[in-house]
XYZ file of N, CA, C and O in Angstrom:
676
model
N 68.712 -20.212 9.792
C 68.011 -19.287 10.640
C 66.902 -18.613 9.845
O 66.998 -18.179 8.697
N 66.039 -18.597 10.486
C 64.779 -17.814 9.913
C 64.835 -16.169 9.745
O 65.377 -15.607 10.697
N 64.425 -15.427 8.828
C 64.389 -14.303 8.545
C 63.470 -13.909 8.663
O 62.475 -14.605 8.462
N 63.389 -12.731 9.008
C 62.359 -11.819 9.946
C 61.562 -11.249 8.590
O 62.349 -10.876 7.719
N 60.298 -11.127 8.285
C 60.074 -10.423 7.228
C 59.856 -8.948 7.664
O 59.729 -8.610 8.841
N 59.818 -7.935 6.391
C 59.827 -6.468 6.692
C 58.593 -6.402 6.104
O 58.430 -6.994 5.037
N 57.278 -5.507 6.834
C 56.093 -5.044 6.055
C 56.801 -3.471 6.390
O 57.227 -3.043 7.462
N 56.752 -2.895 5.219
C 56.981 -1.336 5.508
C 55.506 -1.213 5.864
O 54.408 -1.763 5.775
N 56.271 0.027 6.398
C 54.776 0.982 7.267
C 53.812 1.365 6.218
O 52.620 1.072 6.313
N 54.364 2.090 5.105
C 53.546 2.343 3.914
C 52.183 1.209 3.979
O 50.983 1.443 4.124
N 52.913 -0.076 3.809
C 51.738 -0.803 3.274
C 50.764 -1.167 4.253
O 49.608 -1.523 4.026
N 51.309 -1.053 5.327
C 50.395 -1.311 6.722
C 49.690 -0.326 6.968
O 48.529 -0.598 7.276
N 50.016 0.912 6.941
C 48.902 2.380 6.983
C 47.751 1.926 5.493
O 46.522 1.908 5.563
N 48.496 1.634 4.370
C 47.674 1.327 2.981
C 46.480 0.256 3.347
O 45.332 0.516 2.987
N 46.737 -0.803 3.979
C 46.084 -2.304 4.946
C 44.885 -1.345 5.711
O 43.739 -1.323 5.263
N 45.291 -0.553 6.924
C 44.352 -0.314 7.619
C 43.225 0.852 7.031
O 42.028 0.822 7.316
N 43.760 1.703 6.301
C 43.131 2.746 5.613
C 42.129 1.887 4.933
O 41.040 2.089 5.469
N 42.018 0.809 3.755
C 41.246 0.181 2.954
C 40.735 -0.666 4.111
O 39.932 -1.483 3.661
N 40.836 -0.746 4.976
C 39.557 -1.750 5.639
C 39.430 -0.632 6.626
O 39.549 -1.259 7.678
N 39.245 0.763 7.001
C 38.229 1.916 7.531
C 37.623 2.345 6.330
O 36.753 3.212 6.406
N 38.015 1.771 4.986
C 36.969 3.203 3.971
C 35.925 1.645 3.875
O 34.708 1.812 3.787
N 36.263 0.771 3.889
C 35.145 -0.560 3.541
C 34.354 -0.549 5.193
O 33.341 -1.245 5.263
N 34.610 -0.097 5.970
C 33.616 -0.414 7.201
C 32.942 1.153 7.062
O 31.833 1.458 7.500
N 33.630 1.829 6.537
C 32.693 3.242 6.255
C 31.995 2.738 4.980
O 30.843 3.163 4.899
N 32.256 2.198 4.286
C 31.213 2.054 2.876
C 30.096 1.204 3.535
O 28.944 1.597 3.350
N 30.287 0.111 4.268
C 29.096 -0.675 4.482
C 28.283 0.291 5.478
O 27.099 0.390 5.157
N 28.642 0.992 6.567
C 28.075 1.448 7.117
C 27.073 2.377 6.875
O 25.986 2.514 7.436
N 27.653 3.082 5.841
C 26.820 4.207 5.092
C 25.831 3.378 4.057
O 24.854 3.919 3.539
N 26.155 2.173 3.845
C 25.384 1.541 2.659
C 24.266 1.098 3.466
O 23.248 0.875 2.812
N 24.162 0.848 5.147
C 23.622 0.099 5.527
C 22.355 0.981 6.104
O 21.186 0.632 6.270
N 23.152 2.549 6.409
C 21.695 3.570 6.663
C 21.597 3.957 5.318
O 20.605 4.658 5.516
N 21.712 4.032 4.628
C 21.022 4.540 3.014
C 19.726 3.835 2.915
O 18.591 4.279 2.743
N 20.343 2.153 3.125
C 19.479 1.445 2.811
C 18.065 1.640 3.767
O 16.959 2.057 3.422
N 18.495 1.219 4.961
C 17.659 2.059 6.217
C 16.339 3.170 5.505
O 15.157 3.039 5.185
N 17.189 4.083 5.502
C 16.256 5.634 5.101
C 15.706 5.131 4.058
O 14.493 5.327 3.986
N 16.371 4.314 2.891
C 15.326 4.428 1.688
C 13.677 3.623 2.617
O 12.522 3.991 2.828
N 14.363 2.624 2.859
C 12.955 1.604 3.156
C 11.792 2.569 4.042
O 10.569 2.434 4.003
N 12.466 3.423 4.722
C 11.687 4.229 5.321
C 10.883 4.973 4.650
O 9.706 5.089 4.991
N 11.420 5.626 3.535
C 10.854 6.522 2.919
C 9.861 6.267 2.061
O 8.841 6.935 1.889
N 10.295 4.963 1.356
C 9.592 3.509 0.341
C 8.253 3.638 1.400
O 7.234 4.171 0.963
N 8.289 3.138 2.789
C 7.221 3.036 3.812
C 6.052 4.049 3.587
O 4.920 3.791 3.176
N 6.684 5.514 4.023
C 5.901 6.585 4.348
C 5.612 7.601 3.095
O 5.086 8.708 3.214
N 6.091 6.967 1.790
C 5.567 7.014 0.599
C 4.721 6.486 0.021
O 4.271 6.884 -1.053
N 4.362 5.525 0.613
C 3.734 4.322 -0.346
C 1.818 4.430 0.540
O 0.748 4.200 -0.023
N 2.051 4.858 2.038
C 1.345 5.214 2.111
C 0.656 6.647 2.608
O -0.411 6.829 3.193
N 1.346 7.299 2.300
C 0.975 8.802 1.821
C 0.289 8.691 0.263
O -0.867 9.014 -0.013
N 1.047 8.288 -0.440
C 0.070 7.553 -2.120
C -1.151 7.472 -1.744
O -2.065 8.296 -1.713
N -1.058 6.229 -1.419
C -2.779 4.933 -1.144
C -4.030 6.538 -0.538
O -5.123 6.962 -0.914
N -3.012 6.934 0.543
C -4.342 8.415 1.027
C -4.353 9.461 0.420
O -5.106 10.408 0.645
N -3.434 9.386 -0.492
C -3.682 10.558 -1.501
C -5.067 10.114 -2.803
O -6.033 10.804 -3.128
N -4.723 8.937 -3.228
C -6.004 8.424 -4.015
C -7.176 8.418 -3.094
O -8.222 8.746 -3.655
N -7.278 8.131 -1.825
C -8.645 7.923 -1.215
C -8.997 9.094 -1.147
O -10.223 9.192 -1.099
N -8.579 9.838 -1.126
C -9.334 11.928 -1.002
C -9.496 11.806 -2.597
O -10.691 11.891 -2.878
N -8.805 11.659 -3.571
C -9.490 11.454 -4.632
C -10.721 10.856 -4.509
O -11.810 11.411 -4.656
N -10.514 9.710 -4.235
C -11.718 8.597 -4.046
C -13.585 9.721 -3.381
O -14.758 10.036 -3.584
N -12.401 9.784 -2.568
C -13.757 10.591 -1.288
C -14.549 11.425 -1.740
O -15.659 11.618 -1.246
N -13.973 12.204 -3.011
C -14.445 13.707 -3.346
C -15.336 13.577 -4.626
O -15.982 14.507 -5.110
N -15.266 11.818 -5.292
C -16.021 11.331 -6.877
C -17.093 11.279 -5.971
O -17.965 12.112 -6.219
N -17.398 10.207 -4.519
C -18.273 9.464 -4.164
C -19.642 10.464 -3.778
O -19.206 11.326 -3.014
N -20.646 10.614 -3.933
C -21.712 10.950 -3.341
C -22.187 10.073 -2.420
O -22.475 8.933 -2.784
N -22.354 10.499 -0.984
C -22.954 9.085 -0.436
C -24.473 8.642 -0.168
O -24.853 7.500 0.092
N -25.194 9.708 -0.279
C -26.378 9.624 -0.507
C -26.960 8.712 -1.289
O -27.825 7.899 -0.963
N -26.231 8.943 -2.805
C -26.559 8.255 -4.143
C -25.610 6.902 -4.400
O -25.702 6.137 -5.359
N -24.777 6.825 -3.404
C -23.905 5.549 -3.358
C -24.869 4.502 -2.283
O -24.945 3.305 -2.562
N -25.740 5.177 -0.780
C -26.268 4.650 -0.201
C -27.947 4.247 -0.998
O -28.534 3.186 -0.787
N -28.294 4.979 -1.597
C -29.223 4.380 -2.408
C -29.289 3.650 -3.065
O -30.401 3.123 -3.092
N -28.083 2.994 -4.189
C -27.672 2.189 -5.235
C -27.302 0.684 -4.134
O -27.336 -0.383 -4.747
N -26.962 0.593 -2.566
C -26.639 -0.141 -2.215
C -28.334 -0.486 -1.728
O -28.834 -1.474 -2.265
N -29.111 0.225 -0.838
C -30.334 -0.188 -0.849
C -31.179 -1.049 -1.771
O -31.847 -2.046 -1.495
N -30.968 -0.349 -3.086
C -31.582 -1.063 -4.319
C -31.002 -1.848 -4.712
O -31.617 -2.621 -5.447
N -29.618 -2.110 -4.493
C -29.181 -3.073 -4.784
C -28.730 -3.365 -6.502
O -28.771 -4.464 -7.056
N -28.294 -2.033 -7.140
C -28.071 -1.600 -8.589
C -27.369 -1.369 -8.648
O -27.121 -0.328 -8.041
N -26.454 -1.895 -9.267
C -24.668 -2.070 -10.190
C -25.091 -1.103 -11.670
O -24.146 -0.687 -12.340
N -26.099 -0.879 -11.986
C -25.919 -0.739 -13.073
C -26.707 0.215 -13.182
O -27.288 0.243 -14.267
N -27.116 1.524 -12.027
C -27.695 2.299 -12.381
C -26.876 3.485 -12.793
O -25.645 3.442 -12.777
N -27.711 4.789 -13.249
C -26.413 6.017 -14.017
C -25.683 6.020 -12.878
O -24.722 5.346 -13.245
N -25.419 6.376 -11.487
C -24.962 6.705 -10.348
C -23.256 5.386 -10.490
O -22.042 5.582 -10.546
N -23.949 4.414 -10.493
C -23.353 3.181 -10.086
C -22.173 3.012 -11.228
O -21.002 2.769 -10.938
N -22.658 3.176 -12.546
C -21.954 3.598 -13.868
C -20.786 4.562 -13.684
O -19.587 4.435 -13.930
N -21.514 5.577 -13.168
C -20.677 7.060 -13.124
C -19.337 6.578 -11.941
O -18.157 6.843 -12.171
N -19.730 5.965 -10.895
C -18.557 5.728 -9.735
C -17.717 4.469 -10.469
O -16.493 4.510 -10.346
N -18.055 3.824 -10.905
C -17.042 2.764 -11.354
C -16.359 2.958 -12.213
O -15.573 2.078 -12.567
N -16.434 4.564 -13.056
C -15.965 5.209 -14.331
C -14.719 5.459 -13.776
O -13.600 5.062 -14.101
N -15.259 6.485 -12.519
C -14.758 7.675 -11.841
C -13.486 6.813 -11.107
O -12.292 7.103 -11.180
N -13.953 5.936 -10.549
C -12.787 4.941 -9.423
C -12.093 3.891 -10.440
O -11.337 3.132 -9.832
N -12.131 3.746 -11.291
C -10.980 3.182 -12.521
C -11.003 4.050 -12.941
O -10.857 4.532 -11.817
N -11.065 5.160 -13.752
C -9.813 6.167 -13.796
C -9.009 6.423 -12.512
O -7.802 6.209 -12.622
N -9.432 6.822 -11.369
C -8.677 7.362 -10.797
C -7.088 5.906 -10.237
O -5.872 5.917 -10.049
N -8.084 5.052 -10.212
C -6.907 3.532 -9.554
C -5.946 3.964 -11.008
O -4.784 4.371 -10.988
N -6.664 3.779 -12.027
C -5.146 3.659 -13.372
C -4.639 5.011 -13.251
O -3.551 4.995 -13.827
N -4.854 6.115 -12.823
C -4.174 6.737 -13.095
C -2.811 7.340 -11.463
O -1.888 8.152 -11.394
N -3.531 6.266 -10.378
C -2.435 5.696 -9.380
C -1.548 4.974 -9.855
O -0.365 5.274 -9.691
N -1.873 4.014 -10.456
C -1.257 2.763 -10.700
C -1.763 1.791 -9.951
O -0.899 0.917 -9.876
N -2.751 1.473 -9.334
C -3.391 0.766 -8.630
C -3.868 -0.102 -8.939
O -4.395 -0.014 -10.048
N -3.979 -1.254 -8.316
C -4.653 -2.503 -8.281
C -6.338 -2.531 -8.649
O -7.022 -2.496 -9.671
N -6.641 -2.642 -6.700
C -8.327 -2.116 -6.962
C -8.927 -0.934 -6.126
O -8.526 -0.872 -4.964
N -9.579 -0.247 -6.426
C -9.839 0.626 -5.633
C -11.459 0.658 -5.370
O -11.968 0.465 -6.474
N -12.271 0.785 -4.591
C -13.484 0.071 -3.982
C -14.373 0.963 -3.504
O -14.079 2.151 -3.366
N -15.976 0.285 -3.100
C -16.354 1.106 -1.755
C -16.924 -0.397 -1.395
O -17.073 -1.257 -2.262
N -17.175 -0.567 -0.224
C -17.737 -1.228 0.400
C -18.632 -1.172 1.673
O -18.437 -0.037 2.108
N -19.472 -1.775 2.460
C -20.011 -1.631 3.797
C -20.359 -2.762 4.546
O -19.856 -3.870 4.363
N -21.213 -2.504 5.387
C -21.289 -3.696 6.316
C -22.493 -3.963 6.389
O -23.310 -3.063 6.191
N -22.931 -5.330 6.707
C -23.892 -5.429 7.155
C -23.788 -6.590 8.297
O -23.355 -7.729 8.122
N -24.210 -6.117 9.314
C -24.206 -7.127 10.839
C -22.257 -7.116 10.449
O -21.621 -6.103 10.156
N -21.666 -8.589 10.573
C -20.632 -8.921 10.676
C -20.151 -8.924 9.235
O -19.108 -9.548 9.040
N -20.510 -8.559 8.585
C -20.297 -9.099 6.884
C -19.732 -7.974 6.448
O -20.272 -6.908 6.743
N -18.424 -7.988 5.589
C -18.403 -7.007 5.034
C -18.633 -6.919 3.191
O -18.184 -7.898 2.594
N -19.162 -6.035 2.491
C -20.408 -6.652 1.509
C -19.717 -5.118 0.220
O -20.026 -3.926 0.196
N -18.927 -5.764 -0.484
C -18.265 -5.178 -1.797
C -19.803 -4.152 -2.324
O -20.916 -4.673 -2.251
N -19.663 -3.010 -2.721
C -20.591 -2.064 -3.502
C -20.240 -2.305 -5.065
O -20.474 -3.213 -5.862
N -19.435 -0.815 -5.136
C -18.951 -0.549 -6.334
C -17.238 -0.554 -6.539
O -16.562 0.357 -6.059
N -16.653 -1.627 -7.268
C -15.263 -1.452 -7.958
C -15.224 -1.047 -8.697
O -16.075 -1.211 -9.571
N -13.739 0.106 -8.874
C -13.412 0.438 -10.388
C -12.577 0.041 -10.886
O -11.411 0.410 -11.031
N -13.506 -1.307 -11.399
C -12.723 -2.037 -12.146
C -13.421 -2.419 -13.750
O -14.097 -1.653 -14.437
N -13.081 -3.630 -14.031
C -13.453 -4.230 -14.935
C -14.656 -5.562 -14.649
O -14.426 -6.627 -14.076
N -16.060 -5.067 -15.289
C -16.543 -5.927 -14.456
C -16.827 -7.241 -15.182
O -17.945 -7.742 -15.055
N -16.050 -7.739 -15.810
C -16.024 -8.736 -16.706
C -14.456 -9.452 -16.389
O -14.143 -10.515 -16.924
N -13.565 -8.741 -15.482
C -12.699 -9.248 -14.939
C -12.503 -10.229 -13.806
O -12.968 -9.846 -12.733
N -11.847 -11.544 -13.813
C -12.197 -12.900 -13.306
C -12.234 -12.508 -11.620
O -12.895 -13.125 -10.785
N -11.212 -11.137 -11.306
C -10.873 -10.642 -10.248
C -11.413 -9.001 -9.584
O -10.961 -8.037 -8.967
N -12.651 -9.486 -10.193
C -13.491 -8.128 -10.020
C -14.852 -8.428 -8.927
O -15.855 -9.081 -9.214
N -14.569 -7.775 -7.661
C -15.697 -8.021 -6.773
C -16.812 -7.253 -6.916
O -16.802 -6.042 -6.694
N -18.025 -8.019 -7.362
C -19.358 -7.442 -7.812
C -20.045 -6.935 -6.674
O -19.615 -7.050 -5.527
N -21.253 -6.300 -7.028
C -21.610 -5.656 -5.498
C -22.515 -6.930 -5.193
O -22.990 -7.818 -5.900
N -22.543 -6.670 -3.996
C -23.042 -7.642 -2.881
C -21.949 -8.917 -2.183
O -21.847 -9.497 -1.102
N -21.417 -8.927 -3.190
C -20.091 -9.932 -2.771
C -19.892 -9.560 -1.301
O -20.271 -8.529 -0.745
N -19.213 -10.615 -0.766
C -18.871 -10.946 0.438
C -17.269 -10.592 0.705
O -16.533 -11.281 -0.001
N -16.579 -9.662 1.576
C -15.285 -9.433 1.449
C -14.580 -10.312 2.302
O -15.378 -10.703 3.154
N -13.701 -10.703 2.440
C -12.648 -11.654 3.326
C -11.298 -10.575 3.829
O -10.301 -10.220 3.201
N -11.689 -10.302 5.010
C -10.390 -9.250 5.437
C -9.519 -9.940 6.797
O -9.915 -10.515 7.811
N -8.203 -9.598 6.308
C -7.470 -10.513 7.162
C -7.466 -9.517 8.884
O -8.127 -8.479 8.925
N -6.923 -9.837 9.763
C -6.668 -9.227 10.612
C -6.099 -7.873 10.846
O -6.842 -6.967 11.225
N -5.103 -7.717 10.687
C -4.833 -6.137 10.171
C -6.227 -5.312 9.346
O -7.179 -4.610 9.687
N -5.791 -5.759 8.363
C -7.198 -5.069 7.514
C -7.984 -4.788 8.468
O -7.877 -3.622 8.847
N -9.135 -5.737 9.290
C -10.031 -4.949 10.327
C -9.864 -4.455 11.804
O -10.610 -4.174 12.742
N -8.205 -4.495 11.491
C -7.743 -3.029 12.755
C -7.753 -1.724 11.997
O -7.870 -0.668 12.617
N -7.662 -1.743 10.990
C -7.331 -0.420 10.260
C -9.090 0.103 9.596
O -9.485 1.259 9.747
N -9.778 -0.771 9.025
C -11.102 -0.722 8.881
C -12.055 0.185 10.494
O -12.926 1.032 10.698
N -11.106 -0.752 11.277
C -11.865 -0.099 12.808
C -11.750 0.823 13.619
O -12.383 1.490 14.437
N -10.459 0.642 13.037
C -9.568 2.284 13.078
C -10.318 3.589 12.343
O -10.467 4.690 12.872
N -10.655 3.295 11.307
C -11.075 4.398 10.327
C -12.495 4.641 10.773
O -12.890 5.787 10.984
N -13.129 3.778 10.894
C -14.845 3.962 11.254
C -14.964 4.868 12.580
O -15.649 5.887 12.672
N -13.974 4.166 13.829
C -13.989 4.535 14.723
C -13.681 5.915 14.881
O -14.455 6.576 15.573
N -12.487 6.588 14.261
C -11.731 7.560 14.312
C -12.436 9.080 12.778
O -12.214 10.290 12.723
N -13.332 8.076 11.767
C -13.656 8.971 11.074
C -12.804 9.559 10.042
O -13.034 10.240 9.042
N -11.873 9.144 10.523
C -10.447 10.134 9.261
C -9.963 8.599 8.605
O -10.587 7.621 9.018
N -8.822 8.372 7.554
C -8.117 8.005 6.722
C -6.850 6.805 7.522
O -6.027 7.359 8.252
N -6.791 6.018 7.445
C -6.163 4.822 7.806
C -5.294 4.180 6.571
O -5.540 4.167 5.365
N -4.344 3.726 7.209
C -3.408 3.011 6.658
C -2.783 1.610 6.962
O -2.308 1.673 8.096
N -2.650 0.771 6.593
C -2.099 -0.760 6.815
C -0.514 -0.317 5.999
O -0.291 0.432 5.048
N 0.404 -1.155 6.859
C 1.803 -1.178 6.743
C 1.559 -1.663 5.480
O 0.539 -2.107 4.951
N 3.498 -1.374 4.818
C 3.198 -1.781 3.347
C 3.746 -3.488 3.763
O 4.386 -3.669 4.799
N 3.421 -4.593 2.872
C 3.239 -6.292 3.084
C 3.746 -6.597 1.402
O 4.027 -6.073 0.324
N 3.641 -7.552 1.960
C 3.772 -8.907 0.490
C 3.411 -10.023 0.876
O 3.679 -10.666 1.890
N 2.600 -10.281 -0.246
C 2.509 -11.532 -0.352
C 2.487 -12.473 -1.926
O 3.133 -11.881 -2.791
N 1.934 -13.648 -2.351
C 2.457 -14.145 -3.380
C 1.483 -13.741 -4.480
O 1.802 -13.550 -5.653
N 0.068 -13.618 -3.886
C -1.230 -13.092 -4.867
C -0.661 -11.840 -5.765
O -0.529 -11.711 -6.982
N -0.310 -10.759 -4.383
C -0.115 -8.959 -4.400
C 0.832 -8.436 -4.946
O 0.882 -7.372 -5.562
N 1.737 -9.298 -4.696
C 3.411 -8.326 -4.099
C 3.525 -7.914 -2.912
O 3.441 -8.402 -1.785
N 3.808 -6.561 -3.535
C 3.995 -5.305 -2.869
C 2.317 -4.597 -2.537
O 1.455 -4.237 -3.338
N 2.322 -4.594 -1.008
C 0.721 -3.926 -0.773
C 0.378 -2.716 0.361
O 0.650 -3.079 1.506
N 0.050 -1.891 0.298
C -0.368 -1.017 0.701
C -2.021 -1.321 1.038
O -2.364 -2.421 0.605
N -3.065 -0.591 1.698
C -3.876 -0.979 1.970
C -4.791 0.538 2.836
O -4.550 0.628 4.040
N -5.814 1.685 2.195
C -5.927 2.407 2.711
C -7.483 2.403 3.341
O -7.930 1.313 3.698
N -8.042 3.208 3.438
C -9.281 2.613 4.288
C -10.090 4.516 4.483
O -9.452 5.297 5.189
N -11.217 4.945 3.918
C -11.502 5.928 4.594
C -13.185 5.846 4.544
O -13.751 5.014 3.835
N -13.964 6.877 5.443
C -15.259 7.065 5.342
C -16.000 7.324 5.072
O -16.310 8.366 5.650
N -16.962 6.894 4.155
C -17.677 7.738 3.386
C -19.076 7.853 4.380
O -19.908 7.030 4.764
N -18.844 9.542 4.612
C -20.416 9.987 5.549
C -20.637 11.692 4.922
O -21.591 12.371 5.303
């Protein structure tokens, strides 16, 4: 005859207790995770517009719109902003930080602060390539006058990207 086995209660309260604290651990692990990414989100671009008011406040646009007329990378003006906008990107941590404008459909690189001897440094007059997003948020900003933001992305070039956008008038 077969014998009945005994689980005391002990171990069966012990059974169900450890699988409610593991559906409470994942659960809580699963909004932690939640909130961080959120915060990662609305950090990353609160950053990017915190450098562009930096950005905004080096630029003269008068003397930025003149250097693009003439068409001079290398005048004192042009010198002074590419100083001014690589310090300020390194001291973001930033990639590149820019001005650019338009002409007709084109959108046409000014001044980077970057390195201009760098293989990945857009010279002025250069031609920009902006994906879709980019010129909702570009059109966004022109249109609206204030400070724009593109979701944070990845890709294999970037990483991790942020993408801010404001007006210089």
């Amino acid at each position: 005859m077969k014998q009945k086995r005994f689980i005391p209660v002990a171990y069966k309260l012990y059974f169900l207790v450890a699988v409610i604290l593991l559906a409470v651990l994942l659960i809580t692990g699963w909004i932690s995770y939640s909130r961080i990414s959120q915060f990662g989100y609305k950090f990353n671009s609160n950053h990017t517009k915190t450098v562009v008011v930096f950005a905004l406040n080096s630029v003269n646009g008068d003397s930025l719109e003149k250097g693009i007329y003439e068409k001079n990378d290398k005048s004192v003006y042009a010198n002074y902003l590419r100083n001014e906008l690589k310090r300020i990107r390194d001291l973001a941590n930033m990639k590149y930080l820019y001005t650019f404008h338009f002409e007709g459909a084109k959108s046409i690189y000014d001044i980077e602060g970057g390195d201009p001897n760098s293989k990945d440094y857009s010279a002025m007059g250069s031609e920009a390539n902006w994906n879709q997003e980019d010129l909702i948020n570009i059109n966004d900003c022109i249109n609206s006058k204030s400070i724009t933001s593109s979701k944070i992305s990845s890709n294999e070039i970037y990483g991790w990207m942020v993408s801010s956008y404001a007006p210089i008038v």
